[in-house]
Amino acid sequence: MAAEVGRDGKDLTLLAPSSRAAGAARIGLLDSLKTRLAVAGAMLIAASVMLAVLVTLRVIDARVRDAALDSETAQMQLTARIVSGRLLTRQLALRQIANAFDPRLLADTPALLEWLRQHRGLLTLFDSIFVVSPQGRVVAYLDTHGPKATDIDVSDRPYYRQTLTEHVPQISEPTTGRVTGAANIFFTMPIAAPEHGRLDAVIGGGLLLSGRELVADVVDGESDSHIGRVTAIFDARGRLVAHPNVKALMQPAESDPRLAPTVKAWRGSGAGIEPSVSARQADGYFLTLAGVPLAEWNIVTSTPESVLLGSVTQARRRALWLAVALAGIGGMALWGTTLWLLKPFDRMKRRAAAMELLEEEAAVPEPWPRGRGEVGELARVLEAVERRAREGARDRAKLVQQMRSVLAQASVGILFTVDRKMVLVSQALCRMLGYAEDELIGQPARLLYPSDEAYAAVGPQVAAAFTRREQFDTELQFVRRDGSLVWVRLMGRPVEHANAALGTIWIIDDVGEMRHRREQLAWASSHDWLTGLTNRQAFEQALDQLVHDDRRAKSQRPFCVLALDLDRFKAVNDASGHAAGDALLREVSALIANRLRRGDIVARIGGDEFAAVLLDCDLATATGVAQSICDQISAYRLAWGGERHGVGISIGVAESDAALNSVAAMMAAADAACYQAKKAGRGQVRAAPRDPPTPP
């Protein structure tokens, strides 16, 4: 049945030959087999070239980085040796003059000054030379201005005390000089008498940090500054001893963000003097660190990766562009080759586009191509397919006509859909919904539903039923052509469960009248026929749910039950008949209901007996409501047959609690209170005591 139906839900017998041929000829560029083969080939070539280039570049990059680290390590080792050699040279120079020093000069100041003048050549290595007595007094001092006598106390300086106690040369940490007031590094050389082993004097030399004669060529390279490379020296406390920026001296080494990662790692490892060179990469820099044990210094170098790897990065870019170019050239070459190889298929495509599957005869632009190989074989297969399709088309056209005849005579609504579009409809369905047949054919099934939400809600239910290989059966609302709604029973089953593309058959029946009768029966089973109030059975069911509602009990929200009994009602029946009594019951019921809230429940449970449940209401509030009902009923008069009849009402009120744990208990408590109200003279309201009587 569905073979003649296209994916768009339209009957293919209605499509003109020219429209199908034109539709087949309109193939997008990206839908072409030639294009896809060329694109796939180009992508394969690009992927191969790119993969090879990336793997090669990764290997080269790793080796270049290793080489860069090795180069930085070697350079740092050389720098550390240079700095250590310069420190040692200055110590040896001090040792040489210390060996020639006569301690008796300490007592002869002019001779001592002359001795310093004779050794002014040391100022090529130091900014100052000084002599310290065993008591820690600087007795003579030499700088570029010449020698002079002083009396400066340095006995509190750590470097002097260590020289005094250990009798070994010292290199101080950066210290503010008491002569110059500037930051210095001091070298000391002890002079001890061999015969008694005590310290006779100390020869010292000072270097201004700002002068940087010791490390100027190490940290102040102009080429390093130009490329962003920085070399600095910091002491055991992490203070800068040498830095290209003089203002940074004596500051924490972390103050230079280029050095911060290395210094942070150094502090984290214990802040010792590195015994060997360490090199690593971090934050886009090559970072190296080496120790100078002689002065307890660390030399650190930070070099941007772009400096060491710039050529590799450029080579990578050129290689990637070359790979892209090769991929493009290869893709174009493959495209041209594909066009040439698949040229015979162009004729095949034109002929296939002209296939008239549903026409016995058709004018075709050219015959099927003949030849050997795949083209000839495919042409013969398609020619056979075309022939069988023509024969099948005739059979399907007859079958469709027969189906339409059946649908025209069917007494129920029948609908056939494919891809959620209506393909065939019965006349009964058209009459039910107020549509002409051609107004439904080809339209989406959504047209029959009152809203998108209603349509979307049915889909999962249908899918679940079909998955279980069951018939879908439900009642829902359809919308007529004039906008009115109709309740229908919708039953559906796929033509084949294994092939949803074949479509689905739906049976649709108007069940509006049946639902109306069913709703009337359901209403009558739970309501009183005379007053329209809830009947006794439905009331007791609702009360039972409230009594056994655990959530309400836990929330401690009380509710109250009212037992209401009319007074003097029999007199109305006796005086004016049952018709008057029925009218009075209807009007009294309305008066009671109007005094209650929408969520409360009121029921007629006997001839002139009523009951009500007041939700979320305590005893005091319920008693007040009951009293208002009592007052209103007392004021009411029924005009009937020229007479006016009045009645009263007695009301008992019972509040829910743990002891009233059943419907019988609640009703017994309310009835007992109502009995007390009648006993008190009728037209009264009484509340049930907390200890209710045991129900019979």
PDB file of N, CA and C in Angstrom, residues 545-557:
ATOM      1  N   GLN A 545      -9.826   9.148  53.553  1.00  0.00           N
ATOM      2  CA  GLN A 545      -8.511   9.577  53.062  1.00  0.00           C
ATOM      3  C   GLN A 545      -7.894  10.626  53.981  1.00  0.00           C
ATOM      4  N   LEU A 546      -8.712  11.542  54.485  1.00  0.00           N
ATOM      5  CA  LEU A 546      -8.193  12.566  55.389  1.00  0.00           C
ATOM      6  C   LEU A 546      -7.734  11.963  56.710  1.00  0.00           C
ATOM      7  N   VAL A 547      -8.529  11.029  57.228  1.00  0.00           N
ATOM      8  CA  VAL A 547      -8.182  10.419  58.516  1.00  0.00           C
ATOM      9  C   VAL A 547      -6.868   9.662  58.428  1.00  0.00           C
ATOM     10  N   HIS A 548      -6.619   9.030  57.291  1.00  0.00           N
ATOM     11  CA  HIS A 548      -5.418   8.199  57.141  1.00  0.00           C
ATOM     12  C   HIS A 548      -4.312   8.898  56.344  1.00  0.00           C
ATOM     13  N   ASP A 549      -4.383  10.205  56.219  1.00  0.00           N
ATOM     14  CA  ASP A 549      -3.339  10.955  55.509  1.00  0.00           C
ATOM     15  C   ASP A 549      -2.178  11.227  56.466  1.00  0.00           C
ATOM     16  N   ASP A 550      -1.089  10.470  56.311  1.00  0.00           N
ATOM     17  CA  ASP A 550       0.065  10.609  57.217  1.00  0.00           C
ATOM     18  C   ASP A 550       0.707  11.984  57.102  1.00  0.00           C
ATOM     19  N   ARG A 551       0.778  12.515  55.887  1.00  0.00           N
ATOM     20  CA  ARG A 551       1.413  13.822  55.717  1.00  0.00           C
ATOM     21  C   ARG A 551       0.643  14.914  56.466  1.00  0.00           C
ATOM     22  N   ARG A 552      -0.684  14.833  56.429  1.00  0.00           N
ATOM     23  CA  ARG A 552      -1.475  15.829  57.159  1.00  0.00           C
ATOM     24  C   ARG A 552      -1.284  15.657  58.667  1.00  0.00           C
ATOM     25  N   ALA A 553      -1.170  14.402  59.103  1.00  0.00           N
ATOM     26  CA  ALA A 553      -0.977  14.163  60.533  1.00  0.00           C
ATOM     27  C   ALA A 553       0.366  14.713  60.999  1.00  0.00           C
ATOM     28  N   LYS A 554       1.407  14.486  60.182  1.00  0.00           N
ATOM     29  CA  LYS A 554       2.730  14.982  60.553  1.00  0.00           C
ATOM     30  C   LYS A 554       2.779  16.508  60.563  1.00  0.00           C
ATOM     31  N   SER A 555       2.031  17.127  59.664  1.00  0.00           N
ATOM     32  CA  SER A 555       2.030  18.591  59.612  1.00  0.00           C
ATOM     33  C   SER A 555       1.171  19.217  60.715  1.00  0.00           C
ATOM     34  N   GLN A 556       0.363  18.345  61.429  1.00  0.00           N
ATOM     35  CA  GLN A 556      -0.483  18.802  62.532  1.00  0.00           C
ATOM     36  C   GLN A 556      -1.470  19.878  62.086  1.00  0.00           C
ATOM     37  N   ARG A 557      -1.964  19.711  60.863  1.00  0.00           N
ATOM     38  CA  ARG A 557      -3.003  20.632  60.382  1.00  0.00           C
ATOM     39  C   ARG A 557      -4.362  19.987  60.666  1.00  0.00           C
TER      40      ARG A 557
END
